[in-house]
Short mmCIF file of C-alpha atoms in Angstrom, two decimals:
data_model
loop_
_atom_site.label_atom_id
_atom_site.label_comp_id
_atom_site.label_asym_id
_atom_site.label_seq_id
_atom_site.Cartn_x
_atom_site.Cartn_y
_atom_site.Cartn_z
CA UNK A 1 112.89 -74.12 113.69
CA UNK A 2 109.39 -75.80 114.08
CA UNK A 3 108.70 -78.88 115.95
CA UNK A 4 109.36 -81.29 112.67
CA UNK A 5 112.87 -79.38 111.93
CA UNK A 6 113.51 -80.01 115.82
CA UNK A 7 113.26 -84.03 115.83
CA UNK A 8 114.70 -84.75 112.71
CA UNK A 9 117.81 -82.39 113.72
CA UNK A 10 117.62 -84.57 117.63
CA UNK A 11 117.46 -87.65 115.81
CA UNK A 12 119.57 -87.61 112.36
CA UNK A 13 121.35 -84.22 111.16
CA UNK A 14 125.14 -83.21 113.12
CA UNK A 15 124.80 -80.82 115.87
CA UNK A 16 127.72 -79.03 114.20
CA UNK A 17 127.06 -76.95 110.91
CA UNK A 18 131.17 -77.86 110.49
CA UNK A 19 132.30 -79.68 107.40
CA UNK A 20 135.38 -81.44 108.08
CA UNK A 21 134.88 -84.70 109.52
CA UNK A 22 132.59 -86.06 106.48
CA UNK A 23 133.51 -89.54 107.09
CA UNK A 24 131.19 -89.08 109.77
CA UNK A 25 127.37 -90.18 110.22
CA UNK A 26 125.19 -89.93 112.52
CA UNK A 27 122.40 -91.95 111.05
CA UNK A 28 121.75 -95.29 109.06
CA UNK A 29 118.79 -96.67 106.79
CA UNK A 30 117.74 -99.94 105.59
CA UNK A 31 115.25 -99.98 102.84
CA UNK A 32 112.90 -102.80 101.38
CA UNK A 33 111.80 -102.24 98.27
CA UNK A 34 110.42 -103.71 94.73
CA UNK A 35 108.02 -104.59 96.47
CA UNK A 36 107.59 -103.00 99.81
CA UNK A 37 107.24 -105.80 102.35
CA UNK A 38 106.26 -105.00 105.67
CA UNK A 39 106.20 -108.73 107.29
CA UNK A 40 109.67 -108.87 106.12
CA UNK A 41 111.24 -105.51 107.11
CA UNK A 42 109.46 -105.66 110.08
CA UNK A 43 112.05 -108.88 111.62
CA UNK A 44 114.25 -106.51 111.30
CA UNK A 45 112.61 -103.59 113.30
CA UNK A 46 111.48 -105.89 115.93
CA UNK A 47 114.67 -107.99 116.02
CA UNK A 48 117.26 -104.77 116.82
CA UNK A 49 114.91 -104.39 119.99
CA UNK A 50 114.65 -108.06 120.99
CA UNK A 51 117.84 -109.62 120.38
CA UNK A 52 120.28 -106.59 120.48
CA UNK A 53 118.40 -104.44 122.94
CA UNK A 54 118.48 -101.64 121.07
CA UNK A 55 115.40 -98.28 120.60
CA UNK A 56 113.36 -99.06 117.84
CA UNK A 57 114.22 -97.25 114.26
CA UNK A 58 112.34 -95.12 112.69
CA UNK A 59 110.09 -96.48 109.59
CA UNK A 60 109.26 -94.47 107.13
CA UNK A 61 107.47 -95.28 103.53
CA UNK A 62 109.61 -94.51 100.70
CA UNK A 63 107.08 -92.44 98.70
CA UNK A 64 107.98 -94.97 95.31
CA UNK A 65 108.47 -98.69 96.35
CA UNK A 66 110.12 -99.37 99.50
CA UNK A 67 109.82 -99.12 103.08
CA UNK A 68 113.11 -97.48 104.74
CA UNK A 69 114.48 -98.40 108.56
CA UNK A 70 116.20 -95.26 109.89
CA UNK A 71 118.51 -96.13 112.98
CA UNK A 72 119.53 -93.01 115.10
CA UNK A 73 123.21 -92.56 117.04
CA UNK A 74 123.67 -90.61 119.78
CA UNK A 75 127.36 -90.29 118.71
CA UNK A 76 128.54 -89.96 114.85
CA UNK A 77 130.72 -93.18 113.80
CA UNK A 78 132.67 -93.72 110.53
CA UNK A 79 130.49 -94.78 107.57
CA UNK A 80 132.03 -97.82 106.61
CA UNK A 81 131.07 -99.19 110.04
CA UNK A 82 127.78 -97.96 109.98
CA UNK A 83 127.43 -99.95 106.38
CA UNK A 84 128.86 -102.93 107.75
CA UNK A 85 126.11 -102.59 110.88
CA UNK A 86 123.23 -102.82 108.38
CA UNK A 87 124.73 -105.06 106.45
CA UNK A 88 124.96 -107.62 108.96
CA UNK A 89 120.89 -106.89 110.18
CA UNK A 90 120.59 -107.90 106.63
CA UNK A 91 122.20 -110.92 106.46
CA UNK A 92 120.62 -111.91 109.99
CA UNK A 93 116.92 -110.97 109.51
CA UNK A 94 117.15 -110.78 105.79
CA UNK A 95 119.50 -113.70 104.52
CA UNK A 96 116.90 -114.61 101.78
CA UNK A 97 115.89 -111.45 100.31
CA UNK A 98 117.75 -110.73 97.08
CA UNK A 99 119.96 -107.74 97.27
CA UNK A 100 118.96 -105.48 94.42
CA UNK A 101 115.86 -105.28 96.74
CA UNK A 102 117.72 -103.39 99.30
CA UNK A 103 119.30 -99.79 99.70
CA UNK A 104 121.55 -99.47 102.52
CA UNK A 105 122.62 -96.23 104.12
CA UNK A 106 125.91 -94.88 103.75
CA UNK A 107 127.04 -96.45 100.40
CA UNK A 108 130.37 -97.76 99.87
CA UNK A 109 132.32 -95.18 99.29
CA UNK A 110 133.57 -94.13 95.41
CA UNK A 111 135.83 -91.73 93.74
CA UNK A 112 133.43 -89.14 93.22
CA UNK A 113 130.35 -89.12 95.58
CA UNK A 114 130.88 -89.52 99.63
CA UNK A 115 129.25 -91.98 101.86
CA UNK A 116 126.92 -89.58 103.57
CA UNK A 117 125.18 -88.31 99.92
CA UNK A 118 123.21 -91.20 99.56
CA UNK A 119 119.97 -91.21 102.29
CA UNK A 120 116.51 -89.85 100.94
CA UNK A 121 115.07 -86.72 102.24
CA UNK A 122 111.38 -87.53 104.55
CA UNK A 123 109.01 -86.24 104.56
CA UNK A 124 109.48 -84.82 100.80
CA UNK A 125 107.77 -84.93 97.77
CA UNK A 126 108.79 -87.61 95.41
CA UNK A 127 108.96 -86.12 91.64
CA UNK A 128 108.95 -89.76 89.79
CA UNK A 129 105.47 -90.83 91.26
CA UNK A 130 103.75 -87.35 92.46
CA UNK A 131 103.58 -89.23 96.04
CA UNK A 132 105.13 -88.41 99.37
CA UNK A 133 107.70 -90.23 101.24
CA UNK A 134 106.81 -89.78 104.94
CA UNK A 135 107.76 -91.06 108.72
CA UNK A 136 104.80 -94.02 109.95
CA UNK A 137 104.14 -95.53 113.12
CA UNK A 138 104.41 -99.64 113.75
CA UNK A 139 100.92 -99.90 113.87
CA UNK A 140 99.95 -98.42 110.51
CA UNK A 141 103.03 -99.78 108.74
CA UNK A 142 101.16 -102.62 107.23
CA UNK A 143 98.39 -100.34 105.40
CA UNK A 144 101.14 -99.24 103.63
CA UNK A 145 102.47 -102.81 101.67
CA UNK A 146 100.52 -102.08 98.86
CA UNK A 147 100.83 -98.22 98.50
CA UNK A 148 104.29 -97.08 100.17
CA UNK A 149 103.04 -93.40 100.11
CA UNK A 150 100.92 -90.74 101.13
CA UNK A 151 98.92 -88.98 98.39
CA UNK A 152 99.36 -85.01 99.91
CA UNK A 153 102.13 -83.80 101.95
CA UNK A 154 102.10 -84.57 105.81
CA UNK A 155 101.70 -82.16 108.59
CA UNK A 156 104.70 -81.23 110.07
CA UNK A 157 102.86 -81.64 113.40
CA UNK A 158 102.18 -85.56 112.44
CA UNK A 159 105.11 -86.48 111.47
CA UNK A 160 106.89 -84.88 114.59
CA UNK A 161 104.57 -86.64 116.42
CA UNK A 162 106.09 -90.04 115.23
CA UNK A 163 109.68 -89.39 115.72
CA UNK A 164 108.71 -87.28 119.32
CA UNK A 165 108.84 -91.53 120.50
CA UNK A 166 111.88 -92.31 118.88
CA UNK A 167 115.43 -92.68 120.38
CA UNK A 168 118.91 -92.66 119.46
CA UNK A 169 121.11 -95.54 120.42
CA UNK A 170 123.45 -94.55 122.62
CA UNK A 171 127.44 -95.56 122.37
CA UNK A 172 127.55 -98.46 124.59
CA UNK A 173 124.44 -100.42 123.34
CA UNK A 174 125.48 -99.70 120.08
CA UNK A 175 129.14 -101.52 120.89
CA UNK A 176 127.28 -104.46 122.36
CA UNK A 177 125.06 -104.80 119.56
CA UNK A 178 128.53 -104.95 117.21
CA UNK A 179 129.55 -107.60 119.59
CA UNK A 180 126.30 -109.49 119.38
CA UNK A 181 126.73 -109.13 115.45
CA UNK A 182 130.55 -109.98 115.48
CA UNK A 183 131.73 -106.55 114.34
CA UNK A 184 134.54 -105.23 115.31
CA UNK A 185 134.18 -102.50 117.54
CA UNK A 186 135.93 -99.46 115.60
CA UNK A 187 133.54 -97.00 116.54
CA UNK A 188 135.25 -93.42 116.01
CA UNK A 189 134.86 -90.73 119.04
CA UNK A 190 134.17 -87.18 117.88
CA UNK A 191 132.02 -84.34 118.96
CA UNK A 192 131.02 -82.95 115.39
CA UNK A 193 130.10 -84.97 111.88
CA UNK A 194 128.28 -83.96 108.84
CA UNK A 195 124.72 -84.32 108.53
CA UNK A 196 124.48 -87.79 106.38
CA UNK A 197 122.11 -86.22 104.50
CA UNK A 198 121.13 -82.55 103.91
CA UNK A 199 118.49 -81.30 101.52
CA UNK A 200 120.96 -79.63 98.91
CA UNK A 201 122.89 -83.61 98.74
CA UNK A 202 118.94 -85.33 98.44
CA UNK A 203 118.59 -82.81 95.40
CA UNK A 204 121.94 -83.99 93.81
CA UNK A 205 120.79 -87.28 93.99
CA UNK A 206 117.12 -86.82 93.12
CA UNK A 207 118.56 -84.69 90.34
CA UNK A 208 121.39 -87.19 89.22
CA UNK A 209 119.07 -90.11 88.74
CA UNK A 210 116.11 -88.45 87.34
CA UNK A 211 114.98 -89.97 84.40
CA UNK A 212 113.68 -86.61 83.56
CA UNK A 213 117.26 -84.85 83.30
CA UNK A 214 119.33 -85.23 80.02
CA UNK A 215 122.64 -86.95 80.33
CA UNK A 216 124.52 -83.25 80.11
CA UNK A 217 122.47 -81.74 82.67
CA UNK A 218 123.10 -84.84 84.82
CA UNK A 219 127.15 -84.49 83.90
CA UNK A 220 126.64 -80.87 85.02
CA UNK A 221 124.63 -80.88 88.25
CA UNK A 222 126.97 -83.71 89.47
CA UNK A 223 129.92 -81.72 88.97
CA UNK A 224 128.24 -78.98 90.76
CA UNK A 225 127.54 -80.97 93.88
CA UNK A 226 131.43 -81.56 93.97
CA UNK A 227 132.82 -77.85 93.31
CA UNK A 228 130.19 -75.74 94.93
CA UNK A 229 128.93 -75.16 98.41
CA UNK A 230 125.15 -76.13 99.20
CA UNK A 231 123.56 -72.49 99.40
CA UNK A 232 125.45 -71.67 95.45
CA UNK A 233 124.32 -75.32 94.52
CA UNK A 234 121.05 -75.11 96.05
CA UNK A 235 120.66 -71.57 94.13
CA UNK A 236 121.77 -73.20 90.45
CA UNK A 237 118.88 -76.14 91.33
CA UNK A 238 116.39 -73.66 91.62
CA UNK A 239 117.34 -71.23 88.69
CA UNK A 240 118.08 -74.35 86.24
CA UNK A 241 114.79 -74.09 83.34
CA UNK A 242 116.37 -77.76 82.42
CA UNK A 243 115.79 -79.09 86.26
CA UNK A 244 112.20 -80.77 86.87
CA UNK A 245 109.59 -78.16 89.07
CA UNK A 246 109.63 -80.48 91.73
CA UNK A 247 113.45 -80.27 92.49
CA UNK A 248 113.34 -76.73 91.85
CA UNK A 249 110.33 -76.37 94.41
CA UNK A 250 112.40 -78.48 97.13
CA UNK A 251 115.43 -76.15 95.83
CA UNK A 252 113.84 -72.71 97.38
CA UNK A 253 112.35 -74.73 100.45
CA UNK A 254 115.92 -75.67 101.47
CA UNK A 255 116.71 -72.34 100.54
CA UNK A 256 114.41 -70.54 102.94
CA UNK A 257 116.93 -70.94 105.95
CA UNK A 258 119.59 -69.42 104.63
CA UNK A 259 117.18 -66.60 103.69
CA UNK A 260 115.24 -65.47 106.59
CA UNK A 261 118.97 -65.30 108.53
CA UNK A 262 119.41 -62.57 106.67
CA UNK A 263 116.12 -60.82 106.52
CA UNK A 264 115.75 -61.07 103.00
CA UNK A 265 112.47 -63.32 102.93
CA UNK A 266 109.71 -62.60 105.30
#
């Protein structure tokens, strides 16, 4: 695991490679988008700290339109509270921005996709624009308003750099903030969750919505995501002629884990 893999698995991904308590997540995003506004976004990121006392969130350009919030928890709560969390930064910081503009992390839940397959991938490379999404610090978040994006992939190093000063929020100041917010406090104890978002769910998605897939490929790779587990999935992806390169590219990167545990790539 390099140092990149090591922060974003401190900060975001379960510390348990379990799969049963997918309710679970560990992280939440608020994204800005259509058009990527800084000097809004940023009452957000500087409210959390001031008013509910809370570490400041990761912010990250979206690689297409948007910049994205990413709030870090040192314990795993149900989804629908962590939706109702951002939701209520939004209507706080945000109360005039319209909502198509924003993309909150988890997603209400629906019959066929879970709350946790929603969140983008970052740093990747996004396949619609040729761009990459990638992890910036406060300071250099403005340069961004106009071009949410780097134009070649960042170093690892760099962006472990940025989230090296980055904090989770720990139970407690995460209840007071609720309180502050007039949530409910239904936080749920537990010592395992899913990731919210692993590379083989930010393919389904990518691949889902492409504009590049044909409806039946679409049909098929989301009924994939459902019956088969993320290495077989993650396989299909990369073997699929009818999936776009990129995907298939980000396909065999995931896959190299899974690989070199066995000894079968060097």
């Amino acid at each position: 695991m390099n140092r990149l893999q090591t922060q974003l698995h401190r900060l975001y991904l379960s510390r348990s490679n379990r799969g049963d308590q997918q309710d679970l997540v560990r992280f939440m995003v608020l994204e800005l988008a259509k058009p990527a506004e800084w000097e809004q976004l940023s009452k957000v990121w500087r409210g959390v700290q001031s008013d509910l006392e809370l570490p400041a969130p990761g912010i990250a350009v979206s690689g297409v339109d948007g910049f994205q919030l990413w709030f870090s928890l040192e314990q795993p709560i149900a989804a629908d509270h962590a939706r109702s969390f951002v939701q209520s930064l939004c209507s706080r910081y945000l109360p005039d921005i319209a909502p198509n503009r924003l993309r909150l992390t988890p997603v209400a839940a629906t019959g066929t996709m879970l709350p946790a397959q929603v969140a983008p991938t970052v740093p990747a490379l996004q396949p619609r624009t040729g761009y990459w999404s990638a992890f910036v610090t406060a300071d250099l978040a403005p340069i961004f308003a106009d071009t949410p994006w780097v134009e070649s992939a960042p170093s690892d190093d760099g962006q472990a750099g940025v989230l090296s000063h980055l904090a989770s929020i720990s139970a407690p100041a995460f209840d007071t903030a609720c309180e502050r917010l007039g949530l409910a406090q239904v936080r749920v104890e537990a010592s395992e969750a899913l990731p919210l978002r692993s590379e083989s769910t930010a393919l389904v998605d990518a691949a889902v919505t492409s504009p590049e897939q044909p409806g039946t490929v679409q049909e098929q790779l989301s009924r994939s995501a459902r019956e088969l587990s993320p290495r077989q999935f993650l396989l299909q992806v990369m073997n699929d002629d009818q999936v776009a390169l990129g995907l298939r590219i980000e396909a065999a990167k995931a896959l190299l884990p899974y690989f070199a545990e066995q000894g079968a790539w060097k």
